[in-house]
XYZ file of C-alpha atoms in Angstrom:
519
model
C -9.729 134.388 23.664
C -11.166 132.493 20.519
C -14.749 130.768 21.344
C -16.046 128.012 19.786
C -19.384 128.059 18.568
C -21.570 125.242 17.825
C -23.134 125.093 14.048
C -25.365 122.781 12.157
C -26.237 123.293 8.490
C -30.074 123.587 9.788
C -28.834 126.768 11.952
C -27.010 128.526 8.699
C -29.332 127.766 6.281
C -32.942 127.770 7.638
C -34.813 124.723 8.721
C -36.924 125.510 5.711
C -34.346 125.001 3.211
C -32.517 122.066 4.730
C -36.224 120.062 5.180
C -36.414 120.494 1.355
C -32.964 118.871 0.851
C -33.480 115.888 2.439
C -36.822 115.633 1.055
C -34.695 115.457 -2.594
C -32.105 112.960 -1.108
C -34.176 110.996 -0.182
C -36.470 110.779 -3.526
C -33.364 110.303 -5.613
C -31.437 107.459 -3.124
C -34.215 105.717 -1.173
C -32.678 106.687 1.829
C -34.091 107.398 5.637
C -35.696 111.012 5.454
C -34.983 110.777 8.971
C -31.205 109.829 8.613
C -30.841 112.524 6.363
C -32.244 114.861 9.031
C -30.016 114.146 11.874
C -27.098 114.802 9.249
C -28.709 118.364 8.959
C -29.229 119.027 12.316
C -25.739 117.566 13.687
C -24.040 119.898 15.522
C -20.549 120.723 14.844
C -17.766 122.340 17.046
C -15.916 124.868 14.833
C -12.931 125.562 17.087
C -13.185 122.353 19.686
C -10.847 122.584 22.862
C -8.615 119.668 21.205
C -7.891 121.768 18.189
C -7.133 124.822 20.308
C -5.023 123.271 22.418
C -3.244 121.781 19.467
C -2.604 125.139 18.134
C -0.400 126.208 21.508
C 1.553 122.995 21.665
C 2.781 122.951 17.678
C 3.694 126.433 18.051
C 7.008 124.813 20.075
C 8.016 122.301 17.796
C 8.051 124.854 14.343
C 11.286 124.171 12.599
C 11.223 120.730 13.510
C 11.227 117.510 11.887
C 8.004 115.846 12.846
C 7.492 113.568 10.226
C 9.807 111.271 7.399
C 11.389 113.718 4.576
C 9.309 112.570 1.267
C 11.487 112.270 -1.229
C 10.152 113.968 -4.401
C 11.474 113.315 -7.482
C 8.315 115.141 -9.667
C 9.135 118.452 -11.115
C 6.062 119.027 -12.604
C 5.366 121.117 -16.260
C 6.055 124.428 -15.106
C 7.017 127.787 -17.317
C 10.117 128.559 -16.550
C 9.190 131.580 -13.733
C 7.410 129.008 -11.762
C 10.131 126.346 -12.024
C 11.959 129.491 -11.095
C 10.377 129.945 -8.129
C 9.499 126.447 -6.778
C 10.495 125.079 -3.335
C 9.419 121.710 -3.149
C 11.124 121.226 0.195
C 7.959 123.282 1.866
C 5.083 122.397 -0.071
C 2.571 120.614 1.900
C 2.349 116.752 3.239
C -0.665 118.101 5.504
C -1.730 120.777 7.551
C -3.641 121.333 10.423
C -4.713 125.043 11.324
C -1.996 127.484 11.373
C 0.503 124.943 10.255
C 1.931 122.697 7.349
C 4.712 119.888 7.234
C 6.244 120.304 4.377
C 7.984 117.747 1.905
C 11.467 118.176 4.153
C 8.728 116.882 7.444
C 9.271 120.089 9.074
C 7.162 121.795 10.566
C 6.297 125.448 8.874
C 4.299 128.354 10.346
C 2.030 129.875 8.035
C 3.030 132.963 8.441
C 1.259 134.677 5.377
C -1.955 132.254 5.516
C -1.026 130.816 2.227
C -0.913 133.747 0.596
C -3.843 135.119 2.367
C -6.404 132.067 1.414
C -6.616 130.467 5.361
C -7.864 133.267 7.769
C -9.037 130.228 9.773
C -6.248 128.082 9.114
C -5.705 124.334 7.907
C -8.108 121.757 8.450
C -10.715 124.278 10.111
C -12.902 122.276 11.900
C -16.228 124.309 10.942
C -15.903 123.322 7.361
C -16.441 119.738 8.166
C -20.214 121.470 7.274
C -19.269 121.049 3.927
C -19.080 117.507 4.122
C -22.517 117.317 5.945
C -23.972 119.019 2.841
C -22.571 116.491 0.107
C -23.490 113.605 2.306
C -26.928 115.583 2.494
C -26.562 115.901 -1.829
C -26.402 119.370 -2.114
C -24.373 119.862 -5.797
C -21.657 122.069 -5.786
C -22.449 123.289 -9.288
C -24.810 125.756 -10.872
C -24.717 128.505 -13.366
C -25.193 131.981 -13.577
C -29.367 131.518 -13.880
C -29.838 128.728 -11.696
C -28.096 130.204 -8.330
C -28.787 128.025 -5.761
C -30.287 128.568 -2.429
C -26.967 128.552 0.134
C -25.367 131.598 -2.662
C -28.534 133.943 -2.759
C -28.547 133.500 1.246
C -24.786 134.533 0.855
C -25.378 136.970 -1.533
C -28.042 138.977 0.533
C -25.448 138.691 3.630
C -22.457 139.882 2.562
C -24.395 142.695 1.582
C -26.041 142.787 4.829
C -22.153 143.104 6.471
C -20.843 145.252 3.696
C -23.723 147.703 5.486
C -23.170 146.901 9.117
C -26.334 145.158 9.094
C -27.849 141.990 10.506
C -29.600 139.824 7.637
C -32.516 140.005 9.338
C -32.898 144.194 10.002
C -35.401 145.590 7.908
C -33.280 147.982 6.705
C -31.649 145.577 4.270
C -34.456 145.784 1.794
C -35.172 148.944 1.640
C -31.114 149.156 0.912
C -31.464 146.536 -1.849
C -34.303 148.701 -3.858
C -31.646 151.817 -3.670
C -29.924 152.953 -6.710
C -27.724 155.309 -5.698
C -24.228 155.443 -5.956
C -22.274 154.420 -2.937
C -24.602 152.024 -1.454
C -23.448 148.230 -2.055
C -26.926 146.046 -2.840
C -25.723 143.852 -5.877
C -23.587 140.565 -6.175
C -21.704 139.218 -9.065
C -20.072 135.896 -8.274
C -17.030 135.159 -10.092
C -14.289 133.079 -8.947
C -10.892 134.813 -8.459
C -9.917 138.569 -7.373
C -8.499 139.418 -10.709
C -12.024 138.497 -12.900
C -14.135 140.320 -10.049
C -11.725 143.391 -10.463
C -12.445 143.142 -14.016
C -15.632 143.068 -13.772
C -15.411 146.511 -11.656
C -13.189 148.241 -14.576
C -15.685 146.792 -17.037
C -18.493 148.860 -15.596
C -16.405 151.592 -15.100
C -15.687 151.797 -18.942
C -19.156 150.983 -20.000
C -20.018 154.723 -19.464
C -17.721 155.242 -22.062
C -17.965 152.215 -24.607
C -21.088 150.453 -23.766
C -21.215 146.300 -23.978
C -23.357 146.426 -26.915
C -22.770 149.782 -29.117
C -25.616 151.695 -27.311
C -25.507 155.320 -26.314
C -22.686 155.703 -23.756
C -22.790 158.316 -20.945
C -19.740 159.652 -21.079
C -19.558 158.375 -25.121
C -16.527 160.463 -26.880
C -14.381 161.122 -23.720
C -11.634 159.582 -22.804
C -11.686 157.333 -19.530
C -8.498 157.723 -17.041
C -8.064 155.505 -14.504
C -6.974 156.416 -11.477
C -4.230 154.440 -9.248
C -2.029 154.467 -6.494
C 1.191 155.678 -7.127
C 4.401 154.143 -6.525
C 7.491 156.672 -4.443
C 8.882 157.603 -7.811
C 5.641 158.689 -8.927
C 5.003 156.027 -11.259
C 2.268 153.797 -11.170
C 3.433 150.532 -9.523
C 2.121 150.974 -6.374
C -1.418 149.717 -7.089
C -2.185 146.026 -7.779
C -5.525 145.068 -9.164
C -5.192 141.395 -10.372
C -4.186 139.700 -13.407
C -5.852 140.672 -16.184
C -4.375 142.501 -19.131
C -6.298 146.068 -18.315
C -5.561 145.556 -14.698
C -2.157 144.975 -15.383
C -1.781 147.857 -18.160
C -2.789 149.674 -14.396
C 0.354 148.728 -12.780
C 2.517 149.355 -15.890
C 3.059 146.408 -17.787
C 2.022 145.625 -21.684
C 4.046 149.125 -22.258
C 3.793 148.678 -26.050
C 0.143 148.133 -25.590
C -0.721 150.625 -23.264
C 1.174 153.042 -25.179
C -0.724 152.027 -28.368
C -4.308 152.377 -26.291
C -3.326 155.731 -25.171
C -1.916 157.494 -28.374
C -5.327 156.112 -29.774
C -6.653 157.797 -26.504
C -8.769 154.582 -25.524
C -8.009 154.860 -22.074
C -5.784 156.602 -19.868
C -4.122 155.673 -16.289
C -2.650 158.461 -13.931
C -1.525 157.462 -10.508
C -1.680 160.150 -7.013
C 0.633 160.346 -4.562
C -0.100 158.088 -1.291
C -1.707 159.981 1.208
C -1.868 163.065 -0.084
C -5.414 164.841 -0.213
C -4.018 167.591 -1.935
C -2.277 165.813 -4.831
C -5.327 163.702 -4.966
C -7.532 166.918 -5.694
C -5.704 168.264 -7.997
C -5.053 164.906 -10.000
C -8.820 164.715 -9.939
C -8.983 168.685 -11.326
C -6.891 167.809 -13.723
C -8.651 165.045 -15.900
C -11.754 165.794 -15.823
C -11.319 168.709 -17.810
C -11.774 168.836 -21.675
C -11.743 165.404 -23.474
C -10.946 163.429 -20.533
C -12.980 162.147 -17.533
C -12.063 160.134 -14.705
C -13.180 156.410 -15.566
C -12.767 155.400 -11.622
C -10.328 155.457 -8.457
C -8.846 152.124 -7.610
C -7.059 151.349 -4.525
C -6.518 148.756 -1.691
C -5.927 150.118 2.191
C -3.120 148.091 2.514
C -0.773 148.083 -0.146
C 0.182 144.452 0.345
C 2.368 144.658 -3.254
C 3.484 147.832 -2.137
C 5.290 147.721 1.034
C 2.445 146.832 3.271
C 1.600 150.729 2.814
C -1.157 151.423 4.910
C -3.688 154.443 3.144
C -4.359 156.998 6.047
C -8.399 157.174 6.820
C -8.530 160.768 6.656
C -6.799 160.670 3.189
C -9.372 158.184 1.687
C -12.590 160.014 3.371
C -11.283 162.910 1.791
C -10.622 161.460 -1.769
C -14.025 159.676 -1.704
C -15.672 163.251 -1.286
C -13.605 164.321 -4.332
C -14.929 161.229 -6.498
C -18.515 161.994 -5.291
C -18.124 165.353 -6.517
C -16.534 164.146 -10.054
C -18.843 161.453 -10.616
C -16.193 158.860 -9.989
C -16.640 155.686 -9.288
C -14.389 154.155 -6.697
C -12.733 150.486 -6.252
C -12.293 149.534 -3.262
C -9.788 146.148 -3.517
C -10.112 144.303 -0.454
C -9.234 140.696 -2.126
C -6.376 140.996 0.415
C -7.831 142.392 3.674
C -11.133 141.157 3.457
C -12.202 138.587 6.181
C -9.645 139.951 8.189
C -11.550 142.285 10.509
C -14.102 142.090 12.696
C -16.896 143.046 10.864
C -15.020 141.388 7.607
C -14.104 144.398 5.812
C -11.719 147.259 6.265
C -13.402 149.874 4.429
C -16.779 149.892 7.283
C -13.593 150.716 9.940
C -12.352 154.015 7.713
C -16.063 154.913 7.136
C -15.837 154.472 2.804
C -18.812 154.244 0.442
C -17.203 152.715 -2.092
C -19.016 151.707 -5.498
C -17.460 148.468 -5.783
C -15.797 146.585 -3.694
C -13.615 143.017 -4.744
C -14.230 140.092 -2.141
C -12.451 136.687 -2.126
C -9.575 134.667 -1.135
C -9.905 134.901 3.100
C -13.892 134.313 2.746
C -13.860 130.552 1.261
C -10.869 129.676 3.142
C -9.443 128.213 0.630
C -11.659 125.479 0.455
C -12.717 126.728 -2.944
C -11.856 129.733 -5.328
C -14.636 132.045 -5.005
C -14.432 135.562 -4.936
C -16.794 138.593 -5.803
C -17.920 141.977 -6.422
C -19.797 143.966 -4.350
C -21.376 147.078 -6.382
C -24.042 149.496 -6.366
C -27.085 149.236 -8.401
C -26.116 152.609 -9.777
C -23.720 150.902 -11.729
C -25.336 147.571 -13.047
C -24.615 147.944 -16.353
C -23.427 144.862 -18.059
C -25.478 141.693 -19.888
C -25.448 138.737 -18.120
C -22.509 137.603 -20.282
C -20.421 140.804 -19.307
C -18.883 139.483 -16.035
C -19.559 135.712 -15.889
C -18.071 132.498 -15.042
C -19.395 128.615 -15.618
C -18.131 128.006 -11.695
C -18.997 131.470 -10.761
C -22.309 130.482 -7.698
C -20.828 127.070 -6.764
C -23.265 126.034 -3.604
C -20.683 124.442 -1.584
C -18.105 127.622 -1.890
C -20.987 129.738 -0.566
C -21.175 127.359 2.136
C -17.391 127.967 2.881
C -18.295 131.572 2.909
C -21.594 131.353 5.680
C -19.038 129.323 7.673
C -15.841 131.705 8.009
C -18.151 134.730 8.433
C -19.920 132.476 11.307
C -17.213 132.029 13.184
C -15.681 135.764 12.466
C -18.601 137.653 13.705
C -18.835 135.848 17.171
C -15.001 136.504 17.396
C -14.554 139.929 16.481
C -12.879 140.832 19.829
C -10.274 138.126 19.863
C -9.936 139.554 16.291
C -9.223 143.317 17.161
C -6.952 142.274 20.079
C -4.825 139.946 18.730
C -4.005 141.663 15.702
C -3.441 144.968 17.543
C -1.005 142.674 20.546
C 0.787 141.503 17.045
C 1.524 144.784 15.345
C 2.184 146.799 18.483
C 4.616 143.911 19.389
C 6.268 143.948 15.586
C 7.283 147.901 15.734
C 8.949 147.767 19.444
C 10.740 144.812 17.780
C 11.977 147.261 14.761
C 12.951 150.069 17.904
C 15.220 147.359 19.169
C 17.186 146.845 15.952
C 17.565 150.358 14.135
C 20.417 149.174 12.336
C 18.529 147.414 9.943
C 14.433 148.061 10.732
C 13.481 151.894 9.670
C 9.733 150.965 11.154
C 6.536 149.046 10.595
C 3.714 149.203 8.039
C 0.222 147.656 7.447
C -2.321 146.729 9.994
C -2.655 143.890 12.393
C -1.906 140.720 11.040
C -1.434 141.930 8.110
C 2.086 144.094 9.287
C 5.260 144.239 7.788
C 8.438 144.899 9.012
C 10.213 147.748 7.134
C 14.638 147.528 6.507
C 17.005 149.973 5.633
C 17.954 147.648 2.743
C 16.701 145.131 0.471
C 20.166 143.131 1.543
C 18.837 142.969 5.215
C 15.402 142.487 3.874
C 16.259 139.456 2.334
C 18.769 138.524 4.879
C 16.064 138.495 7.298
C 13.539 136.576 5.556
C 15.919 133.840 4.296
C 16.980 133.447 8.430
C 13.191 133.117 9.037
C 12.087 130.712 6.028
C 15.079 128.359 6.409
C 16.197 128.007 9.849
C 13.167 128.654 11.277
C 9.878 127.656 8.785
C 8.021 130.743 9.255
C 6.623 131.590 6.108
C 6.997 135.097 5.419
C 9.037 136.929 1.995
C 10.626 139.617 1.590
C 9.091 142.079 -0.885
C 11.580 143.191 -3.589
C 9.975 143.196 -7.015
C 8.966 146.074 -7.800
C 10.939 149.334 -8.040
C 11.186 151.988 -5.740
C 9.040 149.714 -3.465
C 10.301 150.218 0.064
C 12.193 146.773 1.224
C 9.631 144.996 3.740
C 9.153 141.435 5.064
C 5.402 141.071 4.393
C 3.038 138.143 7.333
C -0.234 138.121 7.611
C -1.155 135.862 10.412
C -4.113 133.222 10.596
C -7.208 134.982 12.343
C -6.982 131.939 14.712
C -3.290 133.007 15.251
C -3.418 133.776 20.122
C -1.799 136.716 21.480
C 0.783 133.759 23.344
C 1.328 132.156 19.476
C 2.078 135.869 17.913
C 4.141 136.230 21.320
C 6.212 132.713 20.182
C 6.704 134.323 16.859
C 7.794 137.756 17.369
C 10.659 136.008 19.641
C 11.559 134.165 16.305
C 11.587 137.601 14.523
C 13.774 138.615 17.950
C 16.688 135.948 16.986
C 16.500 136.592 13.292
C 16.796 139.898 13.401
C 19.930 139.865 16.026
C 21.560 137.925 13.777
C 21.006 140.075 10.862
C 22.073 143.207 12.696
C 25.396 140.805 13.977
C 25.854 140.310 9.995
C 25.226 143.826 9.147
C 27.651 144.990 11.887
C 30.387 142.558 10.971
C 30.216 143.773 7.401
C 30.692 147.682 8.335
């Protein structure tokens, strides 16, 4: 069962702190130090029975038509992929926590959270905190050396959770003076997953080619990177952002990559998924000679990769390989951050990762704000290495204190729900073995595996058209096994998931009716 909590900006950020900002407000507007006050210490319900109940009763109506089509004429100034790819019928008129009317005035279930911004849905009540700080004047903008007060609380607690630690244990400092590798104590805030994966592979390379021509560690080597591999054996299985290293990663630029390798700048080898012994060898391999691994990226969940879930006991026994190499090792939880109790996935498997990337769930998507978590070990890079202008916005921080509020006092809703989901999803692909071969992923975040990309396809189109649930069909990549991908909203009940596995239900029947009539 989800539990509200009761918040006021006084209670996340220290009575301290928020006595200070009124005392500003009210030098710079004249107003009522004592007004300003209340505003601090008001209250606020972050999931109030009214919203909750809410939740249950649209969870009939999705697929209907609850409010007047809008009828858009604007295309936009899209490239042509986007244009491409637009559906204008179910972008959003509003939303309101797991939901969204779209431009048609159906109703849609958000069945991916928005591409994985809205753990907490739509329209979450808590971050009405954020308006209680700009009434209160807190500015949403600072720069790199004038961090505000709401992002070094932030900072100092997600590295408090990335250590299973309460901000207050006095463990926490004696973690932050550590310099070892493996032990998460430093921040860099940037503002989407693909610059604070860059920022990881920039460290990674500066033992090689340092920022600023100094002596490099591993200086006349050649750095490999090393990546999840795809089932052919290729290297499409991994996705690290946007950039045009992390993308050379994943095999695109060819002509450029090609040119960086022959010139032996860099190198990128990819290991089979979930196999230790491949992985040890790989490892064996280059780090012999001129080369040297540069790092090991991965995600848990392969969420661009058939919702490929990385076994525990293969990742424990990779990260003892990497210790042994003196390789660093990426752990890319843009995706399945936020998600857990405890917020990340890599505490659960027991990883000591040397960098981990943070974003997209934790702000909500009130803001773009993600991270990287590293270790001291590897703070190597000038201010200027791995910055942005909007990098320590105050009021994204905010966002952030507010969604990790409300998942830490509902961590066993969390586990429970997520588990009801996926166990519910795979006796769903039992039922229909003419076109479901099985599940992958983990929790919300499961995906339902087909025998083809046809049925794939088939499947999603049933569920996105007749019957709003926004989910898609994975089928970009080659050799990628054909999944429907969902990742629910955290606020998502075990009765709601119930609702829309029974969706799934019809879908699927009628995609194993097609597939039969079609034999």
């Amino acid at each position: 069962m989800i539990q509200n909590i009761r918040r006021s900006l006084t209670d996340l950020l220290g009575a301290e702190y928020t006595a200070a900002v009124c005392r500003a407000r009210a030098a710079l507007t004249g107003e009522s130090p004592e007004a300003l006050r209340a505003v601090a210490d008001e209250k606020v319900d972050f999931y109030p029975e009214a919203f909750a109940r809410r939740q249950e009763e649209l969870m009939g109506d999705i697929g209907h038509s609850l409010a007047p089509a809008f009828a858009d004429t604007e295309d936009g100034a899209p490239t042509h992929s986007y244009r491409a790819a637009q559906h204008s019928f179910a972008a959003p008129l509003g939303g309101l926590g797991a939901f969204r009317i779209g431009e048609d005035g159906r109703l849609y279930f958000a069945g991916k959270s928005e591409h994985y911004q809205i753990p907490l849905g739509h329209d979450f009540p808590g971050y009405s905190l954020i308006e209680n700080a700009k009434r209160l004047g807190i500015p949403n903008a600072t720069h790199n050396n004038t961090r505000g007060f709401i992002t070094r609380t932030l900072e100092r607690r997600l590295i408090a959770a990335a250590n299973g630690l309460q901000p207050t244990d006095p463990a926490l400092d004696r973690i932050l003076s550590q310099k070892e590798p493996g032990v998460l104590n430093t921040v860099i805030n940037l503002e989407t997953g693909s610059l604070a994966v860059e920022a990881a592979l920039k460290m990674m390379l500066s033992r090689f080619y340092t920022i600023d021509g100094a002596p490099a560690q591993y200086a006349g080597r050649v750095p490999v990177f090393v990546v999840m591999a795809d089932n052919a054996g290729g290297v499409t299985g991994n996705y690290h952002g946007t950039t045009v290293l992390a993308q050379t990663l994943r095999g695109l630029w060819p002509d450029f990559y090609t040119a960086a390798q022959k010139n032996e700048l860099y190198k990128v080898v990819s290991v089979p998924i979930n196999d230790s012994g491949a992985f040890a060898e790989t490892m064996r391999r280059w780090n012999e000679g001129k080369y040297k691994t540069a790092g090991f990226c991965h995600e848990i969940v392969l969420m661009n990769y058939g919702g490929i879930r990385l076994s525990e006991e293969y990742l424990q026994a990779a990260y003892k390989v990497c210790r042994a190499t003196d390789t660093p090792v990426l752990c890319d939880e843009i995706q399945s951050c936020a998600w857990y109790d405890g917020l990340f996935l890599f505490r659960k498997y027991g990883l000591t990762p040397d960098f981990v990337s943070v974003g997209k769930g934790f702000p909500g998507g009130v803001y773009p704000a993600s991270k990287i978590l590293t270790s001291a070990a590897f703070d190597s890079l000038s201010q200027f290495g791995a910055l942005v202008t909007n990098g320590q916005e105050e009021l994204a921080s905010l966002a952030y204190l507010v969604t990790m509020e409300f998942i830490g006092a509902n961590g066993a809703h969390i586990e429970a729900a997520g588990r009801y989901y996926h166990e519910q999803v795979r006796a769903l692909a039992q039922k229909y073995p003419q076109v479901c071969t099985g599940v992958e992923g983990d929790a919300h975040m499961t995906a339902l595996c087909f025998d083809s990309v046809d049925d794939a396809v088939d499947f999603c189109t049933r569920m996105n058209r007749d019957r709003c649930v926004d989910i898609s069909a994975q089928t970009y990549k080659p050799n990628c096994p054909p999944v429907a991908l969902t990742k629910l909203p955290l606020i998502t009940t075990e009765t709601m998931a119930g609702r829309l596995v029974a969706l799934f239900d019809s879908a699927l029947a009628e995609t194993a009716a097609q597939k039969g009539a079609a034999l």
